[in-house]
Short mmCIF file of C-alpha atoms and ligand atoms in Angstrom, two decimals:
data_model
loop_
_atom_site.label_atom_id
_atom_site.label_comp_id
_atom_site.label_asym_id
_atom_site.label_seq_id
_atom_site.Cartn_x
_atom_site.Cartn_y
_atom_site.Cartn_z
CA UNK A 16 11.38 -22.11 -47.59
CA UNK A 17 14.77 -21.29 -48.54
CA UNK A 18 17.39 -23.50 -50.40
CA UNK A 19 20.59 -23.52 -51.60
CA UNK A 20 20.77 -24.07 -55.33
CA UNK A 21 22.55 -27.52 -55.55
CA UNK A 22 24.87 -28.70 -58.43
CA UNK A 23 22.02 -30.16 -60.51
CA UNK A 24 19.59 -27.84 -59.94
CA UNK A 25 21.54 -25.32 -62.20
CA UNK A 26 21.93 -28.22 -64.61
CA UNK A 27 18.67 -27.94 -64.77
CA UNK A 28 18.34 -24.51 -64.71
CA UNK A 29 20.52 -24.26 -67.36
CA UNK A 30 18.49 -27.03 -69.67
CA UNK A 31 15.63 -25.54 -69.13
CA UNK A 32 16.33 -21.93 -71.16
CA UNK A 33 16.77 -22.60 -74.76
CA UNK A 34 14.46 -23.00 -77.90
CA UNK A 35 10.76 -23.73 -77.71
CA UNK A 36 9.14 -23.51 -74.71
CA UNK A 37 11.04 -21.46 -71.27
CA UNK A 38 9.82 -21.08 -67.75
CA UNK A 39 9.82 -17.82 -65.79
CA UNK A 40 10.92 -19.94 -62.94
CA UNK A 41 13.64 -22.06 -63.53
CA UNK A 42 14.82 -21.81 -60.07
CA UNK A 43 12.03 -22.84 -58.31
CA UNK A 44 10.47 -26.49 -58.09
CA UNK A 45 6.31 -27.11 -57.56
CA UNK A 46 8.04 -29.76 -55.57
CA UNK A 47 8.94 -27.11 -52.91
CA UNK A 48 5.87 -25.65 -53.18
CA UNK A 49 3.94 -28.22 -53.12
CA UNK A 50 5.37 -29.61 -50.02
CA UNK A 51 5.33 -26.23 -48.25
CA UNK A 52 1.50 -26.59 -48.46
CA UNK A 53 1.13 -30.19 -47.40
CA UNK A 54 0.66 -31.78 -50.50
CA UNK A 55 2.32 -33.89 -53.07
CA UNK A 56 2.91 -33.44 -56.80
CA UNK A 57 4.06 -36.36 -58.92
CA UNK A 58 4.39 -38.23 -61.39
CA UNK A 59 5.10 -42.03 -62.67
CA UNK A 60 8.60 -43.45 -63.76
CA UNK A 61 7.84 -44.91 -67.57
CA UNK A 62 8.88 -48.19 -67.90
CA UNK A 63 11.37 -46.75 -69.84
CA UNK A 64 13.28 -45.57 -66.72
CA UNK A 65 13.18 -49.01 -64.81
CA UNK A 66 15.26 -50.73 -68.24
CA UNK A 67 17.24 -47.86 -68.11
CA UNK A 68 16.32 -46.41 -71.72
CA UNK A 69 15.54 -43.17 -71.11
CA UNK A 70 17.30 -39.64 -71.48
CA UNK A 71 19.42 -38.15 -68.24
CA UNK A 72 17.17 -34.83 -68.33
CA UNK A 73 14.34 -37.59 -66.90
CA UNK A 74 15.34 -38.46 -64.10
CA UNK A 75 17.15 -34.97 -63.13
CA UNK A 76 13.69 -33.41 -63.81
CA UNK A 77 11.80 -36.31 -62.07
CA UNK A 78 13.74 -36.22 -58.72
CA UNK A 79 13.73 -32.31 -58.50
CA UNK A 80 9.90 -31.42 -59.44
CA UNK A 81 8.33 -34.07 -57.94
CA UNK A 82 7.51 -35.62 -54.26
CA UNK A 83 5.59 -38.72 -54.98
CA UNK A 84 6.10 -41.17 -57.48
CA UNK A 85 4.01 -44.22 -59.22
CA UNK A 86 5.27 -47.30 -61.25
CA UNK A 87 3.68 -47.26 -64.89
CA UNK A 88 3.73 -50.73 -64.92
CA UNK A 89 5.99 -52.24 -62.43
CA UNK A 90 4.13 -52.42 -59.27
CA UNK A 91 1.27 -54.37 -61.20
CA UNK A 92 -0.06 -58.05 -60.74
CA UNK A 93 1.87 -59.18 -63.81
CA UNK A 94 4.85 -57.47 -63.03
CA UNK A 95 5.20 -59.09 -59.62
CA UNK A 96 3.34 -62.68 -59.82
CA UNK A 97 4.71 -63.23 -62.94
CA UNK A 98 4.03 -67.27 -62.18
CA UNK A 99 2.01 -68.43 -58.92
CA UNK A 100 3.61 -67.44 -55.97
CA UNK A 101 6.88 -66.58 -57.29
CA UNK A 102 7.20 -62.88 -56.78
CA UNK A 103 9.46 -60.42 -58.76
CA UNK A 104 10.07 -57.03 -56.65
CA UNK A 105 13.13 -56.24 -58.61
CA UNK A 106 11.56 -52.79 -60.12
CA UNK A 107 10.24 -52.14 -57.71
CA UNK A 108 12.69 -52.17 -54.98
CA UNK A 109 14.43 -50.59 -57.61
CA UNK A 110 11.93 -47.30 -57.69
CA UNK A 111 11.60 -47.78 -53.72
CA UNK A 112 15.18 -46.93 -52.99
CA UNK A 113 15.09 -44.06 -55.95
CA UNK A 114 12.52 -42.86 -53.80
CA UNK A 115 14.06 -43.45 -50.72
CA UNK A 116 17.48 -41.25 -51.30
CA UNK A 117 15.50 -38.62 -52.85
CA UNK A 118 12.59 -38.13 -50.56
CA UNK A 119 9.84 -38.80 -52.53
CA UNK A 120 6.66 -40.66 -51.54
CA UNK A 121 5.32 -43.92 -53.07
CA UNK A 122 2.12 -44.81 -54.56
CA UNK A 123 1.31 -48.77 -55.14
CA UNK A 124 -0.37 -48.89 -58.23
CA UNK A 125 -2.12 -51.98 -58.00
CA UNK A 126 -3.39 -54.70 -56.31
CA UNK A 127 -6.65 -56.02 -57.92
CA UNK A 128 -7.25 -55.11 -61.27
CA UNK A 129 -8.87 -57.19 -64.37
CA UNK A 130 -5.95 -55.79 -66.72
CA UNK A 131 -2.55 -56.85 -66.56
CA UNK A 132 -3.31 -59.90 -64.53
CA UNK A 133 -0.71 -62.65 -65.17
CA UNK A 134 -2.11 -64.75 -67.14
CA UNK A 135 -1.75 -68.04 -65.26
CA UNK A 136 -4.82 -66.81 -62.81
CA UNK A 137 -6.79 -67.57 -65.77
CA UNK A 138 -6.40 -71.23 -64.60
CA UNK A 139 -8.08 -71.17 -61.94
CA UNK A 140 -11.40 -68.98 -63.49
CA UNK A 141 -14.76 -69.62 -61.92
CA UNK A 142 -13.13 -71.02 -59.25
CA UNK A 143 -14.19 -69.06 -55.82
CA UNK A 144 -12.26 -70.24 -53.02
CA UNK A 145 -9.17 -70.67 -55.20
CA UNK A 146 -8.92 -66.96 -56.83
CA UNK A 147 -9.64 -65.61 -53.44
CA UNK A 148 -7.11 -67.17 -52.24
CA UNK A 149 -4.64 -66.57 -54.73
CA UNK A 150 -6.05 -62.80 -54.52
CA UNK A 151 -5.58 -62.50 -50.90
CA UNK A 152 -1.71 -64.50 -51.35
CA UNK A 153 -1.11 -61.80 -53.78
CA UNK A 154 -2.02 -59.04 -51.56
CA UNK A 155 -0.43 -60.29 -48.30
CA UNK A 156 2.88 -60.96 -50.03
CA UNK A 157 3.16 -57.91 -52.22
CA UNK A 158 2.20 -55.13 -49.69
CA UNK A 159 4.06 -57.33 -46.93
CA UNK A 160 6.94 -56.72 -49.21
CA UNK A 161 6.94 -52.73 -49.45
CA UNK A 162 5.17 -52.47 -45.86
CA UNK A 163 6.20 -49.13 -44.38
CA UNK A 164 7.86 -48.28 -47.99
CA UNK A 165 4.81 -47.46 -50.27
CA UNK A 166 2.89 -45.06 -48.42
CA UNK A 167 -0.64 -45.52 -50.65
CA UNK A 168 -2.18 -48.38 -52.85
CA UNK A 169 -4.81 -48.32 -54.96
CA UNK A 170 -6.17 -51.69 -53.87
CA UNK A 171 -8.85 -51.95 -56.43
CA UNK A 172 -8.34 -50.43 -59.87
CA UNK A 173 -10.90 -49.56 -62.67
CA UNK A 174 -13.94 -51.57 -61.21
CA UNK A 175 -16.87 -50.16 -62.36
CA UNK A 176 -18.27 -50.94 -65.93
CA UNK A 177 -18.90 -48.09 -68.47
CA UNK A 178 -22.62 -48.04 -69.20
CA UNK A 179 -24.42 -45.06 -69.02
CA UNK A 180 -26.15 -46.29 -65.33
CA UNK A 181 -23.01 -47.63 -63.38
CA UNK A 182 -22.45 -50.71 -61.97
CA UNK A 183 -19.60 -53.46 -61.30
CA UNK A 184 -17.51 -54.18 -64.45
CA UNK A 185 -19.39 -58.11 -64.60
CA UNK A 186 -17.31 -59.05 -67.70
CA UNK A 187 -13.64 -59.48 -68.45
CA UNK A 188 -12.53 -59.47 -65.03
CA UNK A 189 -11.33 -62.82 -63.64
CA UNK A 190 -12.27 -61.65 -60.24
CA UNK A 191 -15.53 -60.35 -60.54
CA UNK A 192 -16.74 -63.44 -62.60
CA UNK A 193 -14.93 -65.30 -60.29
CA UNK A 194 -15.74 -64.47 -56.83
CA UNK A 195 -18.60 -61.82 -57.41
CA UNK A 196 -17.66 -57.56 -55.68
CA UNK A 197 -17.14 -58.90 -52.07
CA UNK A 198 -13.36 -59.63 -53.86
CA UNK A 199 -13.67 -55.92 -53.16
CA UNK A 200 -14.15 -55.64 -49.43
CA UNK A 201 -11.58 -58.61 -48.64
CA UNK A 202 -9.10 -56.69 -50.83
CA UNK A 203 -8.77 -53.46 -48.63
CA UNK A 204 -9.25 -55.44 -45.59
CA UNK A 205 -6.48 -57.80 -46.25
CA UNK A 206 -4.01 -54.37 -47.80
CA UNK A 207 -5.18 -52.97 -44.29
CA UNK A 208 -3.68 -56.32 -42.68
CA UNK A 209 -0.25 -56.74 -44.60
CA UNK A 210 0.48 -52.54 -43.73
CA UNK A 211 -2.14 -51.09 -41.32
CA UNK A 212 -0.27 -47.62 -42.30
CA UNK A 213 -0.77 -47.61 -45.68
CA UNK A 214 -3.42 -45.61 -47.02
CA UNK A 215 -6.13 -47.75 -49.44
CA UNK A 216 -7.37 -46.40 -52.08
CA UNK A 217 -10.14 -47.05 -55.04
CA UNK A 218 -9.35 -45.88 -58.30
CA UNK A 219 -10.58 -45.43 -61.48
CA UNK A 220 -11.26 -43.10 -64.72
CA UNK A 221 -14.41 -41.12 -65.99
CA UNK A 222 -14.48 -39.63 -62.35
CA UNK A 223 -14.32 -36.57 -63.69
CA UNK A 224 -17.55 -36.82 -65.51
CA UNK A 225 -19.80 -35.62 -62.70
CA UNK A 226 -22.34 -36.72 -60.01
CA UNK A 227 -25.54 -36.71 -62.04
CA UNK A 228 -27.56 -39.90 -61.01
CA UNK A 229 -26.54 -42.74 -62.22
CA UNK A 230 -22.96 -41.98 -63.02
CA UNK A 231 -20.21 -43.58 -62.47
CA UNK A 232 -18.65 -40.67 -59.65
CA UNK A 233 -21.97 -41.19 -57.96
CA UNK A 234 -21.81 -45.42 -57.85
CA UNK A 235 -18.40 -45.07 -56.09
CA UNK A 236 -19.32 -42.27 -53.72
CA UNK A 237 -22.22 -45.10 -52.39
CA UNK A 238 -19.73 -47.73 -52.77
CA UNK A 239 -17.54 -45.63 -50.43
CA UNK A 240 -20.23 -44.88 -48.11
CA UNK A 241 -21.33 -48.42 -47.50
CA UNK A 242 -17.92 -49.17 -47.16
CA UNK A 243 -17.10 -47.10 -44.66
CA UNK A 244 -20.63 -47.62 -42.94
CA UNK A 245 -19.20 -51.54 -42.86
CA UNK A 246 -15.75 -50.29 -41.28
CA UNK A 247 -14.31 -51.17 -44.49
CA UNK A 248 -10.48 -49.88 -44.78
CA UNK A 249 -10.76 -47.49 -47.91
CA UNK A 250 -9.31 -43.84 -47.01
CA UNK A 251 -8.87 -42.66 -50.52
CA UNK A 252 -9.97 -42.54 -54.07
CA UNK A 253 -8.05 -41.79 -57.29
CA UNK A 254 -9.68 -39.73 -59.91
CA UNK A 255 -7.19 -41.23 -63.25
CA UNK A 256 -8.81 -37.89 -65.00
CA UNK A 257 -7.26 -38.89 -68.46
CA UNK A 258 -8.77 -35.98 -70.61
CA UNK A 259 -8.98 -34.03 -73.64
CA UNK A 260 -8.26 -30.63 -74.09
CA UNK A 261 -12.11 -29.63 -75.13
CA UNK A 262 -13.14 -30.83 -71.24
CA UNK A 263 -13.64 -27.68 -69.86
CA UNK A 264 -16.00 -28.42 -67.15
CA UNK A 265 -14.11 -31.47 -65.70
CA UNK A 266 -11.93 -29.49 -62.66
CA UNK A 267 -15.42 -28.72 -61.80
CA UNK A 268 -16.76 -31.85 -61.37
CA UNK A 269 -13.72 -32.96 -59.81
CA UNK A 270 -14.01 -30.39 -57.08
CA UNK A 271 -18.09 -31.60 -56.38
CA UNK A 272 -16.46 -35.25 -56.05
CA UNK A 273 -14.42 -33.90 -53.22
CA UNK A 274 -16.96 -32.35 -51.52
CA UNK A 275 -18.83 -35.81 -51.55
CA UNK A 276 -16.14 -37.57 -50.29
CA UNK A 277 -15.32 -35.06 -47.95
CA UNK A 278 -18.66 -35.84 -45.90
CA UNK A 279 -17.58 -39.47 -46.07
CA UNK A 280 -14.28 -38.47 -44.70
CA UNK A 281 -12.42 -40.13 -47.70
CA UNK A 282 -9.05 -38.12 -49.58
CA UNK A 283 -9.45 -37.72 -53.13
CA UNK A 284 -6.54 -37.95 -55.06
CA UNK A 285 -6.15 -36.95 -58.92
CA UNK A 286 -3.71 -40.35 -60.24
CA UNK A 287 -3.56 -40.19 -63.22
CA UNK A 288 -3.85 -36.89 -65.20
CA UNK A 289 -2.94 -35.63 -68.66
CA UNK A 290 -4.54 -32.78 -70.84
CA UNK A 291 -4.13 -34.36 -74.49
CA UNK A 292 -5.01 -32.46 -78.01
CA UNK A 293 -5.96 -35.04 -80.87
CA UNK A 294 -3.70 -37.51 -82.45
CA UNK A 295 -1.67 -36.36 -85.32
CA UNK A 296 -2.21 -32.28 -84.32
CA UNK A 297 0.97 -31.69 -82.81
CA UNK A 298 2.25 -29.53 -85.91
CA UNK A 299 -0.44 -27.06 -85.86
CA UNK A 300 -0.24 -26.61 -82.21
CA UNK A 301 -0.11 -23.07 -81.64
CA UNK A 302 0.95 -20.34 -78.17
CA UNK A 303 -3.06 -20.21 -77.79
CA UNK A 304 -3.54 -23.84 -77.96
CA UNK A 305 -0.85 -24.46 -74.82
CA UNK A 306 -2.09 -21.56 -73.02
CA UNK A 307 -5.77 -23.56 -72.78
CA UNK A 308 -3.89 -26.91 -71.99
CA UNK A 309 -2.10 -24.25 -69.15
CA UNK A 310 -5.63 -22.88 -68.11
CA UNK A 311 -7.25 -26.48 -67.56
CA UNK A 312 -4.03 -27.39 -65.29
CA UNK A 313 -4.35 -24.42 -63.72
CA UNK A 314 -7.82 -24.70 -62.70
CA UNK A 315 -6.93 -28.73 -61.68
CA UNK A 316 -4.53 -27.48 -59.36
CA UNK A 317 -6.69 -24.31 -57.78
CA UNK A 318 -9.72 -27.44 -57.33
CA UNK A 319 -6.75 -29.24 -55.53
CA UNK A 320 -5.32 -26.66 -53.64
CA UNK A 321 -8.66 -25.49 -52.25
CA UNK A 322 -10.16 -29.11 -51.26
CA UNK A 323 -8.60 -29.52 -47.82
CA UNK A 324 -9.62 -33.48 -48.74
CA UNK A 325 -7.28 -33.54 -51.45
CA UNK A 326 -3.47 -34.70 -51.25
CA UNK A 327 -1.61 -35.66 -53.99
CA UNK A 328 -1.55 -34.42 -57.64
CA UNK A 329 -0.33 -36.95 -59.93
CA UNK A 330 0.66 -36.72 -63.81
CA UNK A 331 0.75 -40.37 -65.93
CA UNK A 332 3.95 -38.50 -67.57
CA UNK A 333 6.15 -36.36 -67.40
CA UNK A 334 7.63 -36.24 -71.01
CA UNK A 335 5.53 -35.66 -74.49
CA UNK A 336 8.20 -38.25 -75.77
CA UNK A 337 7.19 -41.22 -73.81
CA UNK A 338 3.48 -40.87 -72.80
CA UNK A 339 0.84 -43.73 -73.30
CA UNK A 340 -1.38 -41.15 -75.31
CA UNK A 341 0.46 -40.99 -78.28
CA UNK A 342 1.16 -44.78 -78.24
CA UNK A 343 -2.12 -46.25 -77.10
CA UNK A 344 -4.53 -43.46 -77.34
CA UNK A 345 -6.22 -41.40 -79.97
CA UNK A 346 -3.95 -38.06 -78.41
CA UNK A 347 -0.68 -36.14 -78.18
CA UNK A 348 1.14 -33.62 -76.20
CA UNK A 349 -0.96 -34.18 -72.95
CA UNK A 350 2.28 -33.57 -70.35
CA UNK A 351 4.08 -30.81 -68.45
CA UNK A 352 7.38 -31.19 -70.52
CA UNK A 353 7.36 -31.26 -74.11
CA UNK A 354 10.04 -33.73 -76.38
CA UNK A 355 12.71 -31.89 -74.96
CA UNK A 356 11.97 -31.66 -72.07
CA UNK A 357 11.45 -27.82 -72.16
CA UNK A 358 8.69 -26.91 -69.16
CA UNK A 359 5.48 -25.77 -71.38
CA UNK A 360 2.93 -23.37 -70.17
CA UNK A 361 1.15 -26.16 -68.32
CA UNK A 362 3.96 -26.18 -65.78
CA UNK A 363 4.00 -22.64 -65.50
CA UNK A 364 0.64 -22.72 -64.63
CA UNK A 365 0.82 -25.04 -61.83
CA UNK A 366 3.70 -22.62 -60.44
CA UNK A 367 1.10 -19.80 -60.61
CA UNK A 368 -1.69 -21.65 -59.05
CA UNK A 369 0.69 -22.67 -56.02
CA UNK A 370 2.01 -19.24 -55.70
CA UNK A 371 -1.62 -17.79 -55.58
CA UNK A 372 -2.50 -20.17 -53.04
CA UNK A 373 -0.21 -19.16 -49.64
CA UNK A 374 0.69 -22.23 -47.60
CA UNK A 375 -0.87 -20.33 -44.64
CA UNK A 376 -4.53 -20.99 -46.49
CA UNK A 377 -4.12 -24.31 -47.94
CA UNK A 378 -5.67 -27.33 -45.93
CA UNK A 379 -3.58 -30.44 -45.63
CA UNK A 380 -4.82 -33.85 -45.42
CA UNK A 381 -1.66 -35.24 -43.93
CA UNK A 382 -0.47 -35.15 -40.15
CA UNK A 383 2.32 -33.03 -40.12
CA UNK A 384 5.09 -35.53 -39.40
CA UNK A 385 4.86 -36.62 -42.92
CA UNK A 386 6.49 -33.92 -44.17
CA UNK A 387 8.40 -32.88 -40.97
CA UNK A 388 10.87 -36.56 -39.49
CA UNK A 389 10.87 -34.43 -35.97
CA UNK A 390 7.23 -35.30 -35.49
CA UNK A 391 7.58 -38.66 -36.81
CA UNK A 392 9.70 -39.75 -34.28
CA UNK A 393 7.21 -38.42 -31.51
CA UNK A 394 3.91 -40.17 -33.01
CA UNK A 395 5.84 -42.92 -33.43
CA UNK A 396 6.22 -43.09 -29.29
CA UNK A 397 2.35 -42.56 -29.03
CA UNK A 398 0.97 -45.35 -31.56
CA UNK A 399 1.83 -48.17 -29.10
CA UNK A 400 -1.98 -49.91 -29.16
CA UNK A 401 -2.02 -53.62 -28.67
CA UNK A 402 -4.95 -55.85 -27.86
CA UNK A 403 -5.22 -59.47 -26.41
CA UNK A 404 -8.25 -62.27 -26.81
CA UNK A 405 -9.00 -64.80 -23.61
CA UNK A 406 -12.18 -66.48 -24.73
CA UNK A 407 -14.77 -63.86 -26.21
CA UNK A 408 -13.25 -60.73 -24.57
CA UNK A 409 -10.78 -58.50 -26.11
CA UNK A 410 -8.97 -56.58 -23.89
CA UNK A 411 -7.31 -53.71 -25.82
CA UNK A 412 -4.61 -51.10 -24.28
CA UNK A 413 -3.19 -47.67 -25.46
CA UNK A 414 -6.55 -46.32 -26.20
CA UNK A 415 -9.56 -44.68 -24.39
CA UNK A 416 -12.01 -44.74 -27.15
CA UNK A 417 -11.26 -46.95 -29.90
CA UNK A 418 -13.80 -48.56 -32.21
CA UNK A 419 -13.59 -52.16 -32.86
CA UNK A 420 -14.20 -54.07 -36.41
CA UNK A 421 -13.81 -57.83 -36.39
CA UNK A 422 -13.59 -59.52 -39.96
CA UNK A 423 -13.79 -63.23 -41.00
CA UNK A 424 -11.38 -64.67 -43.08
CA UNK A 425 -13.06 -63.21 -46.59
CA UNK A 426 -12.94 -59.70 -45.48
CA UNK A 427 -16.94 -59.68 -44.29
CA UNK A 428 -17.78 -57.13 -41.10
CA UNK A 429 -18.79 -59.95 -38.10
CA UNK A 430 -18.32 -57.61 -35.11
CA UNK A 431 -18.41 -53.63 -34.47
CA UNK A 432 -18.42 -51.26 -31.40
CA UNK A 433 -17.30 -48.08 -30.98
CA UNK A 434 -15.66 -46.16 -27.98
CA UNK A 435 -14.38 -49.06 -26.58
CA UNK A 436 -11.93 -48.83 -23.54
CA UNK A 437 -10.16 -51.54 -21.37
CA UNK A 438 -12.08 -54.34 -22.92
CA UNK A 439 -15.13 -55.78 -25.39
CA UNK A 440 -17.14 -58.90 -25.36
CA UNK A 441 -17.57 -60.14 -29.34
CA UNK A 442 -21.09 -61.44 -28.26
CA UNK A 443 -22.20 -63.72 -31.46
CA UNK A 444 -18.68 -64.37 -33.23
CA UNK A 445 -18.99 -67.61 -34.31
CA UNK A 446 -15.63 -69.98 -34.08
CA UNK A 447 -13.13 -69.33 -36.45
CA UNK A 448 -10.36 -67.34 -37.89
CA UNK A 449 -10.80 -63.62 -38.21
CA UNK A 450 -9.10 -59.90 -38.41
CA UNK A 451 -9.93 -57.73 -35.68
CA UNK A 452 -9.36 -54.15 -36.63
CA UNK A 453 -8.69 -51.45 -33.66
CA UNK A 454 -8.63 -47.77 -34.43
CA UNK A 455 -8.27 -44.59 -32.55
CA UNK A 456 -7.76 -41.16 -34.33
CA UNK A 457 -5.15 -41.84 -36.78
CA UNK A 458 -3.61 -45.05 -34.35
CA UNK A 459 -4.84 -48.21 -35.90
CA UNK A 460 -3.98 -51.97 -35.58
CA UNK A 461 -5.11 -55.15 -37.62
CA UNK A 462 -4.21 -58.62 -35.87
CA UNK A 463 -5.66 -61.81 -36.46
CA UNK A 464 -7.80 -63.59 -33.63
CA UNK A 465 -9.16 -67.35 -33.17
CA UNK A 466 -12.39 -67.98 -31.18
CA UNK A 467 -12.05 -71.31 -30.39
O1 LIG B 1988 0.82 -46.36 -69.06
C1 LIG B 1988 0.51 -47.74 -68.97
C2 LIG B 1988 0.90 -48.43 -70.26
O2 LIG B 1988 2.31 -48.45 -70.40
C3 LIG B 1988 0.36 -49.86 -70.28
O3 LIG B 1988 0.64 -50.45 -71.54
C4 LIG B 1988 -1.11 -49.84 -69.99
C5 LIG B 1988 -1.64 -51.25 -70.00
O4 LIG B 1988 -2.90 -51.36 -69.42
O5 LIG B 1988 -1.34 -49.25 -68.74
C6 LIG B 1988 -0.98 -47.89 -68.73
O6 LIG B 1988 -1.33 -47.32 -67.49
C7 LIG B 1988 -2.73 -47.32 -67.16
C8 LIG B 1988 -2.86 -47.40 -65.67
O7 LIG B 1988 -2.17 -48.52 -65.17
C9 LIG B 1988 -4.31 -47.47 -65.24
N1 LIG B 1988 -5.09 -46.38 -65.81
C10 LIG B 1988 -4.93 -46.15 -67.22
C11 LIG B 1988 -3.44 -46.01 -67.57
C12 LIG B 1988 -3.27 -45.67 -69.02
O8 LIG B 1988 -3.74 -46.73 -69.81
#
């Protein structure tokens, strides 16, 4: 692709040759080559940015390296429900129009989680109907908010419990204790309600530790299977991949997970990564030592690049000077850019990788009017579907073989056919409230039905 150098490009240029660490390719962006290839490369605004306490180089870096972006901690239950039902969206709309005038996609990062819940749910613990509904209130409101503006959630965050044979996290989570893992299911299903556009996603860390039995990679790989066996909405799943600089065999692993969810016909995503070397070693970090933090990028990126199932490749930092590892974790030095923002080998590394991988061979996830608004405009005209209920029969237009998925009101599957055209009885629906779910190709619609 060619491009005209603009005015803070060379800024950049020019910031980016000095002392320390220099690129051999100042003038080009992974951005631009990530894009070329159908793909996304990002990374998260730091709090930092949103109270406006960070250096200028941030943001000039952010906006030209990068095509998708995440809140650290903006976008999160806390952050927008800081009392019941009294949303705050200031942040965010605030990283949603950065976004906007710089063409960079949005991640929603998150909707259930047992961290960084406000703490007024709390109130209502134990208490079933009540937390599901102030779950689902949550949900409806926030991604009705940002519908059409964040392109990807990560509905349910850090789930799974940490023994050595995986299961739900039981404890310290006010919604598991609360309503038991079907708070799971409703979750996508009511995301998939409030933006049927979005893509859902489950995410969590440790996913890079493999899929020998029992692990945690393999428990969500089942959970994604029976979820998609029950026409729940999940269509992605974050890998955090938060590791150390000794992991060598984690791209690996990573790669395997793919495959798995490949069959499942599920995008894997890598959310949250950074490469860190051990707290307080910064001083005796050495041209060898960067080169195998370079390497372990690298071979992240060639895994990425070379999963057709995989679309966006996302960084919890982009700074060494304002990264959670050095303030909450036992590491250091785990980013792309080091204090001054000079580009260390890491980032070189993920330039290599995308150069060695021609656009022409890699895979891309994504229909092509995401990265191309001429095609937007022409599957917009096509995704006209609409259905209508008269008693038990659902009469559906604008496709020829959709499949069907009815819901009640808690997210539960109460109705499925497939390769449905003109119309479908719901033999056996009980009366009552539900979602009904219509999909064709990549054409879906959620709408909400009574049987009387
Ligand atoms: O980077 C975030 C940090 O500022 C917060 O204090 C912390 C609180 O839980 O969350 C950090 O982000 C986490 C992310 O939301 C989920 N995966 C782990 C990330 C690092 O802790």
């Amino acid at each position: 692709m060619k491009h005209t150098l603009s005015f803070s490009r060379i800024v950049l240029s020019a910031t980016l040759i000095g002392a320390g660490f220099s690129s051999a390719f100042a003038d080009e962006t992974i951005r631009d080559l990530a894009k070329e290839r159908g793909r996304f490369i990002g990374t998260i605004l730091n709090s930092e940015w949103f109270n406006d306490a960070i250096e200028p180089e941030f943001e000039e870096i952010h906006k030209t390296q990068f095509n998708v972006v995440v809140a650290e901690n903006e976008m999160k239950f806390d952050a927008t429900e800081p009392s019941e039902n009294k949303f705050n969206y200031t942040k965010g709309d605030k990283m949603v129009e950065y976004a906007q005038a710089n063409g960079l996609r949005v991640r929603g990062h998150a909707l259930a989680w047992h961290s960084q819940v406000a703490s007024w749910v709390s109130n209502y613990s134990g208490q079933k109907e009540k937390l599901l509904s102030v779950l689902k209130n949550h949900i409806d409101s926030v991604v009705g908010h940002w519908k059409g503006k964040v392109a990807e959630w990560d509905v349910v965050n850090e789930a799974v419990n940490d023994e050595y044979d995986a299961g739900w996290r039981s404890t310290n989570s006010v919604w598991y204790e609360g309503i038991g893992p079907e708070f799971l299911d409703s979750a996508f299903v009511w995301a998939h309600a409030a933006d049927p556009d979005a893509e859902l996603c489950y995410n969590d860390y440790s996913l890079e530790w493999g899929l020998r039995e029992k692990s945690k990679a393999s428990f969500v790989v089942e959970q994604v299977k029976r979820w998609k066996e029950n026409g729940i909405p999940i269509t992605c799943v974050g890998t955090q991949t938060h590791i150390e600089i000794s992991h060598e065999t984690t791209p690996q692993n990573v790669r395997a997970l793919a495959k798995a969810l490949a069959e499942l016909g599920v995008t894997l995503n890598i959310t949250e990564l950074d490469i860190g070397f051990p707290k307080g070693s910064a001083d005796q970090l050495g041209a060898d030592d960067y080169a195998k933090q370079g390497h372990l990028y690298r071979q992240f990126m060639d895994v990425f690049l070379e999963e057709p199932n995989m679309g966006e490749f996302v960084i919890w930092g982009l700074t060494d000077a304002h990264s959670w590892l050095d303030d909450q974790q036992g590491k250091t030095q785990g980013l792309l850019y080091d204090k001054q923002y000079k580009p260390k080998p890491a980032f070189d590394s993920i330039m290599v990788s995308l150069k060695a991988h021609p656009a022409s061979e890699v895979k891309s996830p994504y229909p092509e009017s995401l990265f191309n608004p001429e095609a937007i405009k022409s599957s917009a005209k096509s995704t006209k579907l609409s259905m209508n209920l008269v008693g038990r029969t659902l009469s559906i237009a604008g496709a020829t073989a959709a499949r069907i998925d009815v819901f009640d009101i808690q997210g539960r599957p109460a109705f499925s056919a497939r390769n449905v055209k003109g119309s479908v009885e719901l033999q056996g629906v009980s009366k009552g409230l539900y979602v009904v779910r219509m999909q064709e190709g990549p054409k879906s619609l959620m709408q909400k039905i009574t049987i009387k």
